[in-house]
Coordinates of C-alpha atoms and ligand atoms in Angstrom, one line a residue:
M161 CA 0.2 -0.6 0.5
E162 CA 1.0 3.4 -0.2
Q163 CA 2.6 5.3 2.5
L164 CA 2.3 9.1 3.2
Q165 CA 5.7 10.9 3.2
H166 CA 4.9 13.9 3.3
V167 CA 1.5 15.4 4.9
A168 CA 0.8 19.7 5.0
I169 CA -1.9 21.5 6.9
I170 CA -3.6 24.9 7.1
M171 CA -4.9 25.4 10.9
D172 CA -7.4 27.3 10.0
G173 CA -9.8 28.1 12.5
N174 CA -8.6 28.6 16.1
G175 CA -10.1 32.7 15.8
R176 CA -13.8 31.0 14.9
W177 CA -13.8 27.8 17.3
A178 CA -13.4 30.3 20.6
K179 CA -15.7 33.0 19.5
A180 CA -18.2 29.8 19.5
H181 CA -17.5 28.8 23.0
G182 CA -17.7 31.9 23.5
K183 CA -14.2 32.5 24.5
V184 CA -11.5 35.2 23.0
R185 CA -9.4 34.5 20.0
T186 CA -6.1 34.0 21.8
Q187 CA -7.9 30.9 24.2
G188 CA -8.1 29.9 20.3
H189 CA -5.2 29.6 20.1
L190 CA -3.8 28.1 23.0
V191 CA -5.6 25.6 22.6
G192 CA -4.2 25.1 18.5
V193 CA -1.2 25.3 20.6
D194 CA -2.0 21.1 22.4
N195 CA -3.5 20.2 19.2
V196 CA 0.2 20.7 17.6
R197 CA 1.6 18.3 19.1
N198 CA -1.9 16.2 19.5
I199 CA -1.5 15.3 15.8
A200 CA 2.0 15.1 15.5
I201 CA 2.4 12.8 18.3
K202 CA -0.4 10.8 15.9
A203 CA 1.4 11.2 12.5
N204 CA 4.3 10.1 13.8
D205 CA 2.7 7.3 15.3
M206 CA 1.8 6.4 11.5
N207 CA 4.7 6.6 10.2
I208 CA 5.0 9.8 8.1
K209 CA 7.9 10.6 7.0
V210 CA 7.3 14.7 7.0
L211 CA 4.5 17.0 9.3
T212 CA 4.3 20.8 7.6
V213 CA 1.9 23.0 9.9
Y214 CA 1.6 26.2 8.2
A215 CA 1.6 28.9 11.7
F216 CA 2.6 32.2 10.8
S217 CA 2.2 33.3 7.5
T218 CA 3.9 36.4 5.8
E219 CA 0.6 38.4 5.2
N220 CA -0.2 36.9 9.5
W221 CA 2.1 40.6 9.7
K222 CA -1.8 42.6 8.9
R223 CA -3.4 41.2 12.1
P224 CA -3.5 43.6 15.2
L225 CA 0.2 44.0 17.2
E226 CA -1.9 42.1 19.8
E227 CA -2.7 39.2 17.9
V228 CA 0.6 39.0 16.1
D229 CA 3.0 39.4 19.9
Y230 CA 0.5 37.0 21.2
L231 CA 1.1 34.3 17.9
M232 CA 4.4 35.1 18.3
K233 CA 4.8 33.1 22.1
L234 CA 3.4 30.5 20.5
P235 CA 6.5 28.2 19.8
A236 CA 7.6 29.3 22.8
L237 CA 4.7 27.6 24.9
F238 CA 4.9 25.1 22.4
F239 CA 8.5 23.8 23.5
N240 CA 8.3 24.0 27.5
K241 CA 5.5 22.1 27.7
F242 CA 6.2 19.2 25.1
M243 CA 10.2 18.8 24.0
K244 CA 11.1 16.5 26.6
E245 CA 7.9 14.1 24.7
L246 CA 9.1 15.8 21.1
M247 CA 13.0 14.0 22.3
E248 CA 11.5 10.8 23.8
K249 CA 9.5 10.5 20.6
N250 CA 12.6 10.7 18.3
I251 CA 11.1 13.8 16.2
K252 CA 13.3 16.8 13.9
I253 CA 12.3 20.3 14.4
T254 CA 12.2 22.2 11.2
M255 CA 11.6 25.5 9.7
I256 CA 10.5 26.7 6.6
G257 CA 10.4 30.8 6.2
E258 CA 12.4 33.2 7.1
M259 CA 14.3 34.2 10.5
E260 CA 14.7 37.4 9.5
G261 CA 11.6 39.3 10.4
I262 CA 11.0 37.1 13.4
P263 CA 11.3 38.6 17.4
Q264 CA 14.8 38.0 18.2
E265 CA 13.0 35.7 21.4
T266 CA 10.9 33.6 19.1
A267 CA 13.6 33.3 16.9
K268 CA 16.0 32.2 19.8
V269 CA 13.8 29.8 20.7
L270 CA 12.6 27.8 16.9
Q271 CA 16.4 28.2 16.4
R272 CA 17.2 26.4 20.2
A273 CA 14.5 23.6 19.6
I274 CA 15.8 23.3 15.9
D275 CA 19.4 22.8 16.9
E276 CA 18.4 20.8 20.3
T277 CA 16.7 18.0 17.9
A278 CA 19.1 18.5 15.0
N279 CA 20.0 14.6 15.3
N280 CA 17.1 12.9 15.9
T281 CA 16.3 10.8 12.9
G282 CA 12.4 10.0 12.6
M283 CA 10.1 12.4 11.9
I284 CA 10.4 16.0 10.5
L285 CA 7.9 18.5 12.7
N286 CA 8.2 20.9 9.8
F287 CA 6.8 24.7 11.0
A288 CA 6.7 27.2 8.5
M289 CA 7.1 30.4 10.2
N290 CA 6.8 33.8 8.5
Y291 CA 6.2 32.0 5.0
G292 CA 5.0 32.9 2.1
S293 CA 4.6 31.0 -0.9
R294 CA 5.5 33.7 -3.4
R295 CA 8.4 35.2 -1.0
E296 CA 9.7 31.5 -1.2
I297 CA 9.6 31.7 -5.2
T298 CA 11.0 35.1 -5.8
L299 CA 14.1 34.3 -2.9
A300 CA 14.9 30.7 -5.5
A301 CA 14.5 32.5 -8.5
K302 CA 16.7 35.2 -6.6
K303 CA 19.0 32.5 -5.7
Y304 CA 19.6 30.7 -9.1
A305 CA 20.3 33.6 -10.6
L306 CA 23.1 34.6 -8.2
D307 CA 24.1 30.7 -9.3
V308 CA 24.4 31.3 -13.3
L309 CA 25.6 34.6 -12.8
N310 CA 28.7 33.1 -10.6
D311 CA 28.8 30.2 -13.5
K312 CA 27.8 27.7 -10.6
A313 CA 24.2 26.3 -12.3
G314 CA 23.8 27.3 -16.3
L315 CA 20.4 27.7 -18.0
D316 CA 18.9 24.8 -19.0
I317 CA 17.5 24.4 -15.4
D318 CA 14.8 21.2 -15.1
E319 CA 12.4 21.3 -12.6
K320 CA 13.7 19.2 -10.1
E321 CA 16.8 21.2 -10.3
F322 CA 14.7 24.4 -9.8
G323 CA 13.1 22.6 -6.7
K324 CA 16.7 22.5 -5.2
Y325 CA 16.8 26.5 -4.6
F326 CA 13.3 26.1 -2.1
M327 CA 13.1 25.8 1.7
T328 CA 11.3 22.0 1.1
A329 CA 14.7 21.1 -1.0
D330 CA 15.6 18.3 1.6
F331 CA 11.6 16.8 1.6
P332 CA 9.5 14.6 -0.1
E333 CA 7.1 15.5 -2.5
V334 CA 3.4 17.2 -0.3
D335 CA 1.5 13.9 -0.4
L336 CA -1.8 15.4 0.9
L337 CA -2.7 19.5 2.1
I338 CA -5.6 19.2 4.8
R339 CA -7.5 22.8 5.6
T340 CA -9.0 22.9 8.7
S341 CA -12.2 25.6 8.9
G342 CA -14.3 24.9 5.6
E343 CA -12.3 28.1 3.8
L344 CA -11.6 27.1 0.0
R345 CA -8.0 28.6 -0.1
L346 CA -4.4 27.9 0.2
S347 CA -3.2 31.2 1.2
N348 CA 0.0 31.6 -0.4
F349 CA 1.2 28.2 1.2
L350 CA 3.0 25.7 -0.9
L351 CA 2.0 26.7 -4.2
W352 CA 5.2 25.3 -6.2
Q353 CA 5.3 22.1 -3.9
I354 CA 1.3 20.4 -4.5
A355 CA 1.1 20.2 -7.9
Y356 CA -0.1 17.4 -7.7
T357 CA -0.9 17.2 -4.5
E358 CA -4.4 15.7 -2.6
F359 CA -6.9 18.2 -1.1
M360 CA -9.4 18.4 1.8
F361 CA -10.7 21.0 2.9
V362 CA -12.2 19.6 5.8
D363 CA -15.6 21.4 8.5
E364 CA -13.4 20.8 11.7
P365 CA -12.8 23.8 12.9
W366 CA -8.1 23.3 13.9
P367 CA -8.9 23.3 17.7
E368 CA -10.7 19.7 16.9
F369 CA -9.6 18.4 14.4
T370 CA -8.6 14.9 16.5
P371 CA -6.1 12.8 15.8
E372 CA -8.7 10.2 15.3
R373 CA -9.6 12.6 12.1
F374 CA -6.8 13.0 11.0
E375 CA -5.8 9.1 10.5
Y376 CA -9.3 9.2 8.6
Y377 CA -8.3 11.3 6.1
C378 CA -5.1 10.1 5.4
N379 CA -6.4 6.6 5.4
E380 CA -9.3 8.2 2.6
F381 CA -6.3 9.3 0.7
L382 CA -4.6 6.6 0.3
K383 CA -8.1 5.6 -1.4
R384 CA -7.7 8.2 -4.0
D385 CA -6.3 6.9 -7.3
R386 CA -3.3 9.2 -8.0
R387 CA -2.6 9.3 -11.6
F388 CA 0.2 12.3 -12.0
G389 CA -1.4 13.4 -15.5
G390 CA -1.3 9.7 -16.8
I391 CA -3.4 6.7 -16.9
K392 CA -3.4 3.7 -15.1
Q393 CA -2.3 0.5 -16.7
Ligands
FPP213 C1 -5.8 30.9 11.6 O1 -6.9 30.8 12.4 C2 -4.3 30.3 12.5 C3 -2.9 30.5 13.1 C4 -2.9 32.2 11.9 C5 -2.1 30.6 13.2 C6 -2.1 28.9 13.2 C7 -1.3 28.2 14.7 C8 -1.8 27.8 15.6 C9 -2.9 26.5 14.9 C10 -0.4 27.3 16.4 C11 0.3 27.6 16.1 C12 1.3 26.7 17.5 C13 2.9 26.2 16.9 C14 4.3 25.7 18.2 C15 3.8 27.7 16.7 P1 -7.4 32.1 12.9 O2 -6.5 32.8 14.4 O3 -6.8 32.3 11.9 O4 -8.4 31.6 12.7 P2 -10.1 32.1 12.4 O5 -10.5 32.1 11.3 O6 -10.8 31.3 13.0 O7 -10.4 33.8 12.5

Protein backbone atom coordinates (compact mmCIF):
# COMPACT_ATOMS: atom_id res chain seq x y z
CA MET A 1 0.00 0.00 0.00
CA GLU A 2 1.13 3.52 -0.73
CA GLN A 3 2.68 5.18 2.29
CA LEU A 4 2.15 8.82 3.19
CA GLN A 5 5.48 10.61 3.15
CA HIS A 6 4.56 14.24 3.62
CA VAL A 7 1.37 15.81 4.94
CA ALA A 8 0.89 19.57 5.12
CA ILE A 9 -1.78 21.29 7.20
CA ILE A 10 -3.29 24.77 7.11
CA MET A 11 -4.41 25.01 10.72
CA ASP A 12 -7.36 27.36 10.37
CA GLY A 13 -10.27 28.24 12.63
CA ASN A 14 -8.78 28.90 16.07
CA GLY A 15 -10.45 32.31 16.22
CA ARG A 16 -13.87 31.13 15.08
CA TRP A 17 -13.73 28.14 17.41
CA ALA A 18 -12.96 30.46 20.33
CA LYS A 19 -15.80 32.82 19.44
CA ALA A 20 -18.26 29.96 19.10
CA HIS A 21 -17.30 28.83 22.61
CA GLY A 22 -17.53 32.27 24.19
CA LYS A 23 -13.76 32.59 24.50
CA VAL A 24 -11.28 35.17 23.26
CA ARG A 25 -9.24 34.42 20.12
CA THR A 26 -6.03 33.79 22.03
CA GLN A 27 -7.70 30.93 23.89
CA GLY A 28 -8.37 29.35 20.51
CA HIS A 29 -4.70 29.62 19.61
CA LEU A 30 -3.76 28.08 22.95
CA VAL A 31 -5.89 25.00 22.29
CA GLY A 32 -4.45 25.04 18.77
CA VAL A 33 -0.93 24.72 20.19
CA ASP A 34 -1.87 21.58 22.13
CA ASN A 35 -3.40 20.20 18.99
CA VAL A 36 -0.15 20.60 17.06
CA ARG A 37 1.28 18.18 19.61
CA ASN A 38 -1.65 15.77 19.33
CA ILE A 39 -1.55 15.60 15.54
CA ALA A 40 2.25 15.43 15.41
CA ILE A 41 2.32 12.48 17.81
CA LYS A 42 -0.35 10.74 15.75
CA ALA A 43 1.49 11.42 12.47
CA ASN A 44 4.69 10.08 14.01
CA ASP A 45 2.88 6.94 15.17
CA MET A 46 1.56 6.52 11.62
CA ASN A 47 5.12 6.63 10.28
CA ILE A 48 4.56 9.77 8.25
CA LYS A 49 7.97 11.20 7.38
CA VAL A 50 7.23 14.93 7.33
CA LEU A 51 4.39 16.96 8.81
CA THR A 52 4.43 20.60 7.72
CA VAL A 53 2.19 22.95 9.68
CA TYR A 54 1.36 26.53 8.66
CA ALA A 55 1.88 28.42 11.91
CA PHE A 56 2.40 32.00 10.71
CA SER A 57 2.23 33.42 7.19
CA THR A 58 3.90 36.48 5.68
CA GLU A 59 0.35 37.92 5.54
CA ASN A 60 -0.33 37.32 9.25
CA TRP A 61 1.75 40.41 10.11
CA LYS A 62 -1.35 42.40 9.07
CA ARG A 63 -3.23 41.20 12.16
CA PRO A 64 -3.63 43.50 15.17
CA LEU A 65 -0.35 43.94 17.04
CA GLU A 66 -1.62 42.18 20.18
CA GLU A 67 -2.54 39.10 18.18
CA VAL A 68 0.79 39.06 16.33
CA ASP A 69 2.56 39.37 19.70
CA TYR A 70 0.56 36.46 21.04
CA LEU A 71 1.14 34.26 17.99
CA MET A 72 4.87 34.90 18.34
CA LYS A 73 4.74 33.51 21.88
CA LEU A 74 3.27 30.20 20.72
CA PRO A 75 6.55 28.49 19.78
CA ALA A 76 7.89 29.07 23.32
CA LEU A 77 4.66 27.72 24.81
CA PHE A 78 4.82 24.70 22.53
CA PHE A 79 8.45 23.80 23.12
CA ASN A 80 8.36 24.45 26.88
CA LYS A 81 5.45 22.09 27.16
CA PHE A 82 6.36 19.40 24.65
CA MET A 83 10.11 19.35 23.96
CA LYS A 84 10.71 16.46 26.33
CA GLU A 85 8.10 14.35 24.55
CA LEU A 86 9.35 15.38 21.10
CA MET A 87 12.83 14.19 22.10
CA GLU A 88 11.46 10.91 23.47
CA LYS A 89 9.64 10.36 20.18
CA ASN A 90 12.81 11.21 18.22
CA ILE A 91 10.96 13.99 16.34
CA LYS A 92 13.07 16.51 14.48
CA ILE A 93 12.01 20.16 14.28
CA THR A 94 12.63 22.17 11.15
CA MET A 95 11.33 25.45 9.81
CA ILE A 96 10.47 26.95 6.44
CA GLY A 97 10.05 30.71 6.15
CA GLU A 98 12.43 33.45 7.13
CA MET A 99 13.97 33.85 10.58
CA GLU A 100 14.69 37.42 9.61
CA GLY A 101 11.69 39.48 10.63
CA ILE A 102 10.68 37.16 13.47
CA PRO A 103 11.12 38.82 16.90
CA GLN A 104 14.50 37.91 18.37
CA GLU A 105 13.11 35.97 21.35
CA THR A 106 10.88 33.83 19.13
CA ALA A 107 13.67 33.25 16.62
CA LYS A 108 15.92 32.10 19.46
CA VAL A 109 13.31 29.64 20.72
CA LEU A 110 12.82 28.23 17.22
CA GLN A 111 16.55 27.96 16.55
CA ARG A 112 17.10 26.22 19.88
CA ALA A 113 14.42 23.64 19.07
CA ILE A 114 15.93 23.08 15.61
CA ASP A 115 19.42 22.65 17.11
CA GLU A 116 18.32 20.42 19.98
CA THR A 117 16.49 18.03 17.69
CA ALA A 118 18.94 18.19 14.77
CA ASN A 119 20.20 14.64 15.32
CA ASN A 120 16.76 13.08 15.80
CA THR A 121 15.96 10.59 13.09
CA GLY A 122 12.18 10.21 13.44
CA MET A 123 9.43 12.27 11.89
CA ILE A 124 10.18 15.83 10.82
CA LEU A 125 7.79 18.36 12.29
CA ASN A 126 8.28 21.30 9.98
CA PHE A 127 6.91 24.70 11.04
CA ALA A 128 6.06 27.22 8.35
CA MET A 129 6.77 30.47 10.22
CA ASN A 130 6.95 33.85 8.54
CA TYR A 131 6.40 31.78 5.41
CA GLY A 132 4.79 32.82 2.16
CA SER A 133 4.96 30.78 -1.00
CA ARG A 134 5.33 33.68 -3.42
CA ARG A 135 8.16 34.99 -1.30
CA GLU A 136 9.78 31.53 -1.36
CA ILE A 137 9.46 31.33 -5.16
CA THR A 138 10.93 34.82 -5.51
CA LEU A 139 13.86 33.92 -3.25
CA ALA A 140 14.42 30.68 -5.20
CA ALA A 141 14.54 32.64 -8.47
CA LYS A 142 16.96 35.10 -6.91
CA LYS A 143 19.28 32.36 -5.63
CA TYR A 144 19.20 30.66 -9.01
CA ALA A 145 19.96 33.95 -10.80
CA LEU A 146 22.95 34.46 -8.51
CA ASP A 147 24.18 30.94 -9.24
CA VAL A 148 23.92 31.64 -12.97
CA LEU A 149 25.79 34.90 -12.54
CA ASN A 150 28.52 33.09 -10.59
CA ASP A 151 28.75 30.25 -13.11
CA LYS A 152 27.42 27.75 -10.56
CA ALA A 153 24.34 26.92 -12.62
CA GLY A 154 23.45 26.89 -16.30
CA LEU A 155 20.33 28.11 -18.10
CA ASP A 156 19.24 24.57 -18.97
CA ILE A 157 17.76 24.01 -15.50
CA ASP A 158 14.87 21.54 -15.13
CA GLU A 159 12.08 21.44 -12.53
CA LYS A 160 13.84 18.97 -10.30
CA GLU A 161 16.96 21.13 -10.17
CA PHE A 162 14.95 24.33 -9.63
CA GLY A 163 13.14 22.60 -6.75
CA LYS A 164 16.44 22.45 -4.91
CA TYR A 165 16.32 26.23 -4.47
CA PHE A 166 13.17 25.91 -2.37
CA MET A 167 12.96 25.76 1.42
CA THR A 168 11.46 22.29 1.12
CA ALA A 169 14.41 20.95 -0.91
CA ASP A 170 15.22 18.23 1.63
CA PHE A 171 11.66 16.93 1.98
CA PRO A 172 9.67 14.42 -0.06
CA GLU A 173 6.81 15.67 -2.26
CA VAL A 174 3.69 16.78 -0.38
CA ASP A 175 1.19 13.92 -0.74
CA LEU A 176 -1.71 15.43 1.12
CA LEU A 177 -2.73 18.97 2.07
CA ILE A 178 -5.41 19.39 4.72
CA ARG A 179 -7.07 22.72 5.51
CA THR A 180 -9.33 22.84 8.53
CA SER A 181 -12.33 25.06 9.20
CA GLY A 182 -14.10 25.02 5.87
CA GLU A 183 -12.27 27.67 3.83
CA LEU A 184 -11.49 26.73 0.24
CA ARG A 185 -8.22 28.55 -0.37
CA LEU A 186 -4.49 27.99 -0.24
CA SER A 187 -3.45 31.29 1.36
CA ASN A 188 0.00 31.42 -0.23
CA PHE A 189 1.05 28.00 1.11
CA LEU A 190 3.43 25.67 -0.78
CA LEU A 191 2.22 26.76 -4.24
CA TRP A 192 5.17 25.24 -6.10
CA GLN A 193 5.13 22.04 -4.05
CA ILE A 194 1.47 21.08 -4.42
CA ALA A 195 1.32 20.50 -8.19
CA TYR A 196 0.19 16.88 -7.66
CA THR A 197 -0.88 17.02 -4.03
CA GLU A 198 -4.28 15.71 -3.00
CA PHE A 199 -6.40 18.26 -1.11
CA MET A 200 -8.78 17.77 1.79
CA PHE A 201 -10.77 20.80 2.89
CA VAL A 202 -12.44 19.74 6.10
CA ASP A 203 -15.06 21.46 8.24
CA GLU A 204 -13.61 20.90 11.72
CA PRO A 205 -11.88 23.98 13.15
CA TRP A 206 -8.26 23.28 14.12
CA PRO A 207 -8.90 22.98 17.89
CA GLU A 208 -11.46 20.23 17.16
CA PHE A 209 -9.42 18.40 14.57
CA THR A 210 -8.70 15.17 16.44
CA PRO A 211 -5.98 12.58 15.77
CA GLU A 212 -8.78 10.15 14.85
CA ARG A 213 -10.06 12.53 12.16
CA PHE A 214 -6.50 13.06 10.96
CA GLU A 215 -6.06 9.31 10.56
CA TYR A 216 -9.44 9.06 8.86
CA TYR A 217 -8.49 11.70 6.24
CA CYS A 218 -5.12 10.06 5.69
CA ASN A 219 -6.88 6.76 5.03
CA GLU A 220 -9.26 8.51 2.63
CA PHE A 221 -6.21 9.83 0.81
CA LEU A 222 -4.85 6.31 0.45
CA LYS A 223 -8.07 5.29 -1.32
CA ARG A 224 -7.67 7.98 -3.96
CA ASP A 225 -6.44 7.07 -7.40
CA ARG A 226 -3.39 9.25 -8.10
CA ARG A 227 -2.36 9.24 -11.73
CA PHE A 228 -0.03 12.26 -11.85
CA GLY A 229 -1.41 13.22 -15.24
CA GLY A 230 -0.94 9.75 -16.69
CA ILE A 231 -3.37 6.85 -16.97
CA LYS A 232 -3.48 3.75 -14.78
CA GLN A 233 -2.22 0.69 -16.60
C1 LIG B 1 -5.51 30.49 11.70
O1 LIG B 1 -6.68 30.49 12.45
C2 LIG B 1 -4.43 30.15 12.57
C3 LIG B 1 -3.30 30.85 12.73
C4 LIG B 1 -2.94 32.06 11.97
C5 LIG B 1 -2.33 30.43 13.72
C6 LIG B 1 -2.14 28.97 13.72
C7 LIG B 1 -1.33 28.63 14.86
C8 LIG B 1 -1.54 27.54 15.62
C9 LIG B 1 -2.62 26.58 15.38
C10 LIG B 1 -0.64 27.22 16.71
C11 LIG B 1 0.76 27.22 16.18
C12 LIG B 1 1.60 26.52 17.06
C13 LIG B 1 2.90 26.71 17.21
C14 LIG B 1 3.62 25.78 18.06
C15 LIG B 1 3.65 27.81 16.60
P1 LIG B 1 -7.38 31.87 12.77
O2 LIG B 1 -6.96 32.33 14.09
O3 LIG B 1 -7.15 32.79 11.63
O4 LIG B 1 -8.85 31.41 12.85
P2 LIG B 1 -10.10 32.20 12.26
O5 LIG B 1 -9.96 32.15 10.77
O6 LIG B 1 -11.24 31.38 12.76
O7 LIG B 1 -10.07 33.58 12.81
